[in-house]
């Protein structure tokens, strides 16, 4: 079973087309294994980006160095998954 | 195993087997209203089931509902189960549901992508695509909502099998998609398609693969406006609405565009809750509120279809 320990989901808001283009370029870097839960569409609309733990620093540095604003939507994906599984098991019992 | 519609926990997420068992229970409990059709099989040879809600008649016009085309969007399959149960509960009680089913049939595919759904339970909770093997690539799966023959291969879809929006080698390459296409084309009188996704609180209509307004843009917009207003009246959840291309982004190969291009005028796609906290990991405590608020919006669309035959 694939685990997502330490993975975060960042809510990123690009302010113009240039920043959207930067986000798309970021998403194409396959070595980062990023997953856009919501794709960057247009300025002002949030994009949600799941970032594996080992790449968090690099991605956050990229965003900050390009003045792209973001917040952490999910601190630790695995924590939510563990909670979800616990709730399912409880319901089944 | 859940053995009764009255003891089934609608407020919990369930595995594929549990949901498939529940389909049988629903049919057994309401044999004069619900039947289960087997419309094909998935890539990994799981059955593709559609619930048929019908009060009889022949060659009736129909409404198609589906949930779970993207397997990780668990709130949608859960909403599908709740909604299917709601339909049988309300028939004979609610005048709108009764009127709809007295003259039309409803088809409901709750698990469009069973391979992906099973995979989200066993191996990778965040799996979105089908599980078909891509020749020459180590990456598995096709995005079944980029695989339809409507602007196939256009913007917003990828030719890279490792992408989450990989469109597949050709339109309808995925048996999960082809089975629906064959069923709807074979039926010949489907008047509405409502495809349910999560999560960005939107109600969308064609087109996604081009920016020009659909010929019925104004009517679809009016229907969507009323639907989101009635949805918001339940818990205040705010939805946006509009064409896919205008509201989010260009997306080629989607199911609602295929439906619209093939004569299904009332083609809509929902993006259910979340407000930016949980994404695909919406807690199960929100299943019933989500399904409850979605219901009046679904009903608005279905009533409009009933009252505007074509």
Coordinates of N, CA and C in Angstrom, one line a residue, chain B residues 113-254:
Chain B
X113 N -15.8 3.4 -12.5 CA -14.4 3.0 -12.7 C -14.0 2.0 -11.5
X114 N -14.6 0.8 -11.6 CA -14.4 -0.2 -10.5 C -13.0 -0.6 -10.2
X115 N -12.2 -0.7 -11.3 CA -10.8 -1.1 -11.1 C -10.0 0.0 -10.3
X116 N -10.2 1.2 -10.7 CA -9.6 2.3 -10.0 C -10.1 2.4 -8.6
X117 N -11.4 2.2 -8.4 CA -12.0 2.3 -7.0 C -11.4 1.2 -6.1
X118 N -11.3 -0.1 -6.6 CA -10.8 -1.2 -5.8 C -9.3 -0.8 -5.5
X119 N -8.6 -0.2 -6.5 CA -7.2 0.1 -6.2 C -7.1 1.2 -5.2
X120 N -8.0 2.1 -5.1 CA -7.9 3.1 -4.1 C -8.1 2.5 -2.7
X121 N -8.8 1.4 -2.6 CA -9.0 0.7 -1.3 C -7.8 -0.2 -0.9
X122 N -7.1 -0.7 -1.9 CA -6.1 -1.7 -1.6 C -4.7 -1.1 -1.7
X123 N -4.4 -0.2 -2.6 CA -3.0 0.1 -2.9 C -2.7 1.6 -2.9
X124 N -3.6 2.4 -3.4 CA -3.3 3.8 -3.5 C -4.5 4.6 -3.5
X125 N -4.8 5.2 -2.3 CA -6.0 5.9 -2.1 C -6.2 7.1 -3.1
X126 N -5.1 7.5 -3.6 CA -5.2 8.7 -4.5 C -5.2 8.4 -6.0
X127 N -5.6 7.1 -6.3 CA -5.6 6.7 -7.7 C -6.8 7.3 -8.4
X128 N -6.6 7.9 -9.6 CA -7.7 8.6 -10.3 C -8.1 7.9 -11.6
X129 N -7.2 7.2 -12.3 CA -7.5 6.7 -13.6 C -8.0 5.3 -13.6
X130 N -8.2 4.8 -14.8 CA -8.4 3.3 -15.0 C -7.2 2.6 -14.6
X131 N -7.2 1.2 -14.8 CA -6.0 0.4 -14.5 C -5.5 -0.3 -15.8
X132 N -5.8 0.2 -16.9 CA -5.3 -0.4 -18.1 C -3.8 -0.2 -18.3
X133 N -3.2 -1.2 -18.9 CA -1.7 -1.1 -19.1 C -1.5 -0.3 -20.4
X134 N -0.5 0.6 -20.4 CA -0.2 1.4 -21.6 C 1.1 0.8 -22.2
X135 N 0.9 0.3 -23.5 CA 2.0 -0.3 -24.2 C 3.2 0.7 -24.3
X136 N 4.3 0.1 -23.9 CA 5.6 0.9 -24.0 C 5.8 1.9 -22.9
X137 N 4.9 1.9 -21.9 CA 5.1 2.8 -20.8 C 5.0 2.0 -19.4
X138 N 5.8 2.4 -18.5 CA 5.7 1.8 -17.1 C 4.5 2.4 -16.4
X139 N 3.9 3.4 -16.9 CA 2.7 4.0 -16.2 C 1.4 3.4 -16.6
X140 N 0.5 3.2 -15.6 CA -0.7 2.5 -15.8 C -1.9 3.5 -15.8
X141 N -2.9 3.2 -16.6 CA -4.2 3.9 -16.5 C -4.4 5.0 -17.5
X142 N -5.6 5.3 -17.8 CA -6.1 6.3 -18.7 C -7.1 7.2 -17.9
X143 N -7.1 8.5 -18.1 CA -8.1 9.3 -17.5 C -9.4 9.1 -18.2
X144 N -10.4 8.4 -17.6 CA -11.6 8.1 -18.3 C -12.5 9.3 -18.6
X145 N -12.1 10.4 -18.1 CA -12.9 11.6 -18.5 C -12.1 12.5 -19.5
X146 N -11.1 11.9 -20.2 CA -10.5 12.5 -21.3 C -10.5 11.6 -22.5
X147 N -11.3 10.5 -22.4 CA -11.2 9.4 -23.3 C -12.4 9.3 -24.3
X148 N -13.3 10.3 -24.2 CA -14.5 10.3 -25.0 C -14.3 11.0 -26.3
X149 N -15.1 10.6 -27.3 CA -14.9 11.1 -28.6 C -15.6 12.5 -28.8
X150 N -15.1 13.4 -28.1 CA -15.5 14.8 -28.3 C -14.4 15.7 -28.0
X151 N -13.8 16.2 -29.0 CA -12.5 17.0 -28.9 C -11.4 16.2 -28.3
X152 N -11.5 14.8 -28.6 CA -10.5 13.9 -28.1 C -9.1 14.4 -28.5
X153 N -8.2 14.4 -27.5 CA -6.8 14.8 -27.8 C -6.6 16.3 -27.7
X154 N -7.6 17.0 -27.4 CA -7.5 18.5 -27.3 C -6.9 19.0 -26.0
X155 N -7.0 20.3 -25.9 CA -6.4 21.0 -24.7 C -6.9 20.4 -23.4
X156 N -6.0 20.4 -22.4 CA -6.5 19.9 -21.1 C -6.4 18.4 -20.9
X157 N -5.9 17.8 -22.0 CA -5.6 16.3 -21.8 C -4.2 16.1 -22.2
X158 N -3.7 14.9 -21.8 CA -2.2 14.7 -22.1 C -2.0 13.4 -22.9
X159 N -1.0 13.5 -23.7 CA -0.6 12.3 -24.5 C 0.5 11.4 -23.7
X160 N 0.8 11.9 -22.5 CA 1.8 11.2 -21.7 C 1.1 10.2 -20.8
X161 N 1.3 8.9 -20.9 CA 0.7 7.9 -20.1 C 1.0 8.0 -18.6
X162 N 2.0 8.8 -18.3 CA 2.3 9.0 -16.8 C 1.5 10.2 -16.2
X163 N 0.8 10.9 -17.1 CA 0.0 12.0 -16.6 C -1.3 11.6 -16.0
X164 N -1.8 12.3 -15.1 CA -3.1 12.0 -14.5 C -4.2 12.3 -15.5
X165 N -3.9 13.1 -16.5 CA -5.0 13.4 -17.5 C -4.6 12.7 -18.9
X166 N -4.0 11.6 -18.8 CA -3.7 10.8 -20.0 C -5.0 10.4 -20.7
X167 N -5.1 10.8 -22.0 CA -6.3 10.6 -22.7 C -6.5 9.2 -23.3
X168 N -5.4 8.4 -23.3 CA -5.5 7.1 -23.8 C -5.1 7.1 -25.3
X169 N -4.9 5.9 -25.9 CA -4.4 5.8 -27.2 C -5.4 6.2 -28.3
X170 N -6.7 6.1 -28.0 CA -7.7 6.5 -29.0 C -9.0 6.7 -28.2
X171 N -10.0 7.4 -28.8 CA -11.2 7.6 -28.1 C -11.9 6.3 -27.9
X172 N -12.5 6.2 -26.7 CA -13.3 5.0 -26.2 C -12.4 3.8 -26.1
X173 N -11.1 4.0 -25.9 CA -10.2 2.8 -25.7 C -10.5 2.1 -24.4
X174 N -11.0 2.8 -23.4 CA -11.3 2.2 -22.1 C -12.7 1.5 -22.1
X175 N -12.7 0.3 -21.7 CA -13.9 -0.5 -21.8 C -15.0 0.2 -20.9
X176 N -14.5 0.9 -19.8 CA -15.4 1.5 -18.9 C -16.2 2.6 -19.6
X177 N -15.5 3.3 -20.5 CA -16.1 4.4 -21.3 C -16.9 3.8 -22.5
X178 N -16.3 2.8 -23.2 CA -17.0 2.2 -24.3 C -18.4 1.6 -23.9
X179 N -18.4 1.0 -22.8 CA -19.6 0.3 -22.3 C -20.8 1.3 -22.1
X180 N -20.4 2.5 -21.6 CA -21.4 3.6 -21.5 C -21.9 4.1 -22.8
X181 N -20.9 4.3 -23.7 CA -21.2 4.8 -25.0 C -22.1 3.8 -25.8
X182 N -21.8 2.6 -25.7 CA -22.7 1.6 -26.4 C -24.1 1.5 -25.7
X183 N -24.1 1.6 -24.4 CA -25.4 1.6 -23.7 C -26.3 2.8 -24.1
X184 N -25.7 4.0 -24.1 CA -26.5 5.2 -24.3 C -26.9 5.2 -25.8
X185 N -26.0 4.9 -26.7 CA -26.3 4.9 -28.1 C -27.4 3.8 -28.4
X186 N -27.2 2.7 -27.8 CA -28.2 1.6 -28.0 C -29.5 1.9 -27.4
X187 N -29.6 2.7 -26.3 CA -30.9 3.1 -25.8 C -31.6 4.0 -26.7
X188 N -30.9 5.0 -27.1 CA -31.4 5.9 -28.1 C -32.4 7.0 -27.6
X189 N -32.7 7.0 -26.4 CA -33.6 8.1 -25.9 C -33.2 8.6 -24.5
X190 N -31.9 8.7 -24.3 CA -31.4 9.4 -23.1 C -31.4 10.9 -23.3
X191 N -32.1 11.6 -22.5 CA -32.3 13.0 -22.7 C -31.5 13.9 -21.8
X192 N -30.9 13.2 -20.8 CA -30.0 14.0 -19.9 C -28.9 13.1 -19.3
X193 N -27.8 13.7 -19.2 CA -26.6 13.0 -18.5 C -26.1 13.9 -17.4
X194 N -26.0 13.4 -16.2 CA -25.4 14.1 -15.1 C -24.3 13.3 -14.5
X195 N -23.1 13.8 -14.7 CA -21.9 13.1 -14.3 C -21.4 13.8 -13.0
X196 N -21.1 13.0 -12.0 CA -20.8 13.7 -10.7 C -19.3 13.4 -10.3
X197 N -18.7 14.5 -10.1 CA -17.2 14.5 -9.7 C -17.1 15.3 -8.3
X198 N -15.8 15.3 -7.8 CA -15.5 16.2 -6.8 C -14.1 16.8 -7.1
X199 N -13.7 17.9 -6.5 CA -14.3 18.7 -5.5 C -14.0 20.2 -5.8
X200 N -14.9 20.9 -6.3 CA -14.6 22.3 -6.4 C -15.9 23.1 -6.4
X201 N -17.0 22.5 -6.1 CA -18.3 23.1 -5.9 C -18.7 23.9 -7.2
X202 N -18.9 23.1 -8.2 CA -19.3 23.7 -9.5 C -20.4 22.9 -10.1
X203 N -21.2 23.5 -10.9 CA -22.1 22.8 -11.8 C -21.8 23.3 -13.2
X204 N -21.4 22.4 -14.1 CA -20.9 22.8 -15.4 C -21.6 22.1 -16.5
X205 N -21.6 22.7 -17.7 CA -22.2 22.2 -18.9 C -21.3 22.4 -20.1
X206 N -21.6 21.8 -21.2 CA -20.7 21.9 -22.4 C -20.6 23.4 -22.8
X207 N -19.5 23.7 -23.5 CA -18.5 22.8 -23.9 C -17.2 22.9 -23.0
X208 N -16.4 21.8 -23.0 CA -15.1 21.8 -22.4 C -14.0 21.8 -23.4
X209 N -14.3 21.3 -24.6 CA -13.2 21.2 -25.6 C -13.2 22.4 -26.5
X210 N -14.1 23.3 -26.4 CA -14.1 24.5 -27.2 C -14.7 25.7 -26.4
X211 N -14.3 26.9 -26.8 CA -14.8 28.0 -26.0 C -16.1 28.6 -26.5
X212 N -16.5 28.2 -27.7 CA -17.8 28.8 -28.2 C -18.9 28.3 -27.3
X213 N -20.0 29.1 -27.1 CA -21.1 28.7 -26.3 C -21.8 27.6 -27.0
X214 N -22.4 26.6 -26.2 CA -23.2 25.6 -26.8 C -24.5 26.2 -27.3
X215 N -25.1 25.6 -28.3 CA -26.3 26.2 -28.9 C -27.4 26.4 -27.8
X216 N -27.4 25.5 -26.8 CA -28.4 25.7 -25.7 C -27.9 26.3 -24.5
X217 N -26.8 27.1 -24.7 CA -26.1 27.7 -23.5 C -27.0 28.4 -22.6
X218 N -27.9 29.2 -23.1 CA -28.8 30.1 -22.3 C -29.7 29.2 -21.4
X219 N -30.3 28.2 -22.0 CA -31.2 27.3 -21.2 C -30.4 26.5 -20.2
X220 N -29.3 26.0 -20.6 CA -28.4 25.2 -19.6 C -28.0 26.1 -18.4
X221 N -27.7 27.4 -18.8 CA -27.2 28.3 -17.8 C -28.4 28.6 -16.8
X222 N -29.6 28.7 -17.3 CA -30.7 29.0 -16.4 C -31.0 27.8 -15.5
X223 N -30.9 26.6 -16.1 CA -31.1 25.4 -15.3 C -30.1 25.3 -14.2
X224 N -28.8 25.6 -14.5 CA -27.7 25.5 -13.6 C -27.9 26.5 -12.5
X225 N -28.3 27.7 -12.9 CA -28.5 28.8 -11.9 C -29.5 28.4 -10.8
X226 N -30.6 27.9 -11.3 CA -31.6 27.4 -10.3 C -31.1 26.3 -9.4
X227 N -30.4 25.4 -10.1 CA -30.0 24.2 -9.3 C -29.0 24.6 -8.2
X228 N -28.0 25.5 -8.5 CA -27.1 25.8 -7.5 C -27.7 26.7 -6.4
X229 N -28.7 27.5 -6.8 CA -29.4 28.3 -5.8 C -30.2 27.3 -4.8
X230 N -30.8 26.3 -5.3 CA -31.5 25.4 -4.5 C -30.6 24.5 -3.6
X231 N -29.4 24.2 -4.2 CA -28.4 23.5 -3.4 C -27.9 24.4 -2.3
X232 N -27.6 25.6 -2.6 CA -27.1 26.6 -1.5 C -28.1 26.8 -0.4
X233 N -29.4 26.6 -0.7 CA -30.5 26.9 0.3 C -30.4 25.8 1.4
X234 N -29.8 24.7 1.2 CA -29.8 23.6 2.2 C -28.8 24.0 3.3
X235 N -27.5 24.1 3.0 CA -26.5 24.4 4.0 C -25.7 25.7 3.7
X236 N -26.1 26.4 2.6 CA -25.3 27.6 2.3 C -24.0 27.3 1.5
X237 N -23.9 26.1 0.9 CA -22.7 25.8 0.1 C -22.8 26.5 -1.2
X238 N -21.8 27.3 -1.5 CA -21.8 28.1 -2.7 C -21.2 27.4 -3.9
X239 N -21.9 27.3 -4.9 CA -21.4 26.7 -6.2 C -21.3 27.8 -7.2
X240 N -20.3 27.6 -8.1 CA -20.2 28.4 -9.3 C -20.8 27.6 -10.4
X241 N -21.2 28.2 -11.5 CA -21.7 27.4 -12.6 C -21.4 28.1 -14.0
X242 N -21.4 27.3 -15.0 CA -21.1 27.8 -16.4 C -20.6 26.7 -17.2
X243 N -20.1 27.1 -18.4 CA -19.5 26.0 -19.2 C -18.2 25.6 -18.7
X244 N -17.8 24.4 -19.0 CA -16.5 23.9 -18.5 C -15.4 24.8 -18.9
X245 N -15.3 25.1 -20.2 CA -14.2 25.9 -20.7 C -14.2 27.3 -20.1
X246 N -15.3 27.9 -19.8 CA -15.3 29.3 -19.3 C -15.0 29.2 -17.8
X247 N -15.5 28.2 -17.1 CA -15.5 28.2 -15.6 C -14.2 27.6 -15.1
X248 N -13.6 26.6 -15.7 CA -12.4 26.1 -15.2 C -11.3 26.2 -16.3
X249 N -11.3 25.2 -17.2 CA -10.3 25.3 -18.3 C -10.8 24.4 -19.4
X250 N -10.1 24.5 -20.5 CA -10.4 23.7 -21.7 C -10.0 22.2 -21.3
X251 N -11.0 21.3 -21.7 CA -10.7 19.9 -21.4 C -11.3 19.1 -22.5
X252 N -10.5 18.5 -23.3 CA -11.0 17.7 -24.4 C -11.3 16.3 -24.0
X253 N -12.3 15.7 -24.6 CA -12.6 14.2 -24.4 C -13.4 13.9 -23.2
X254 N -14.3 14.9 -22.7 CA -15.1 14.6 -21.5 C -16.4 14.0 -21.9

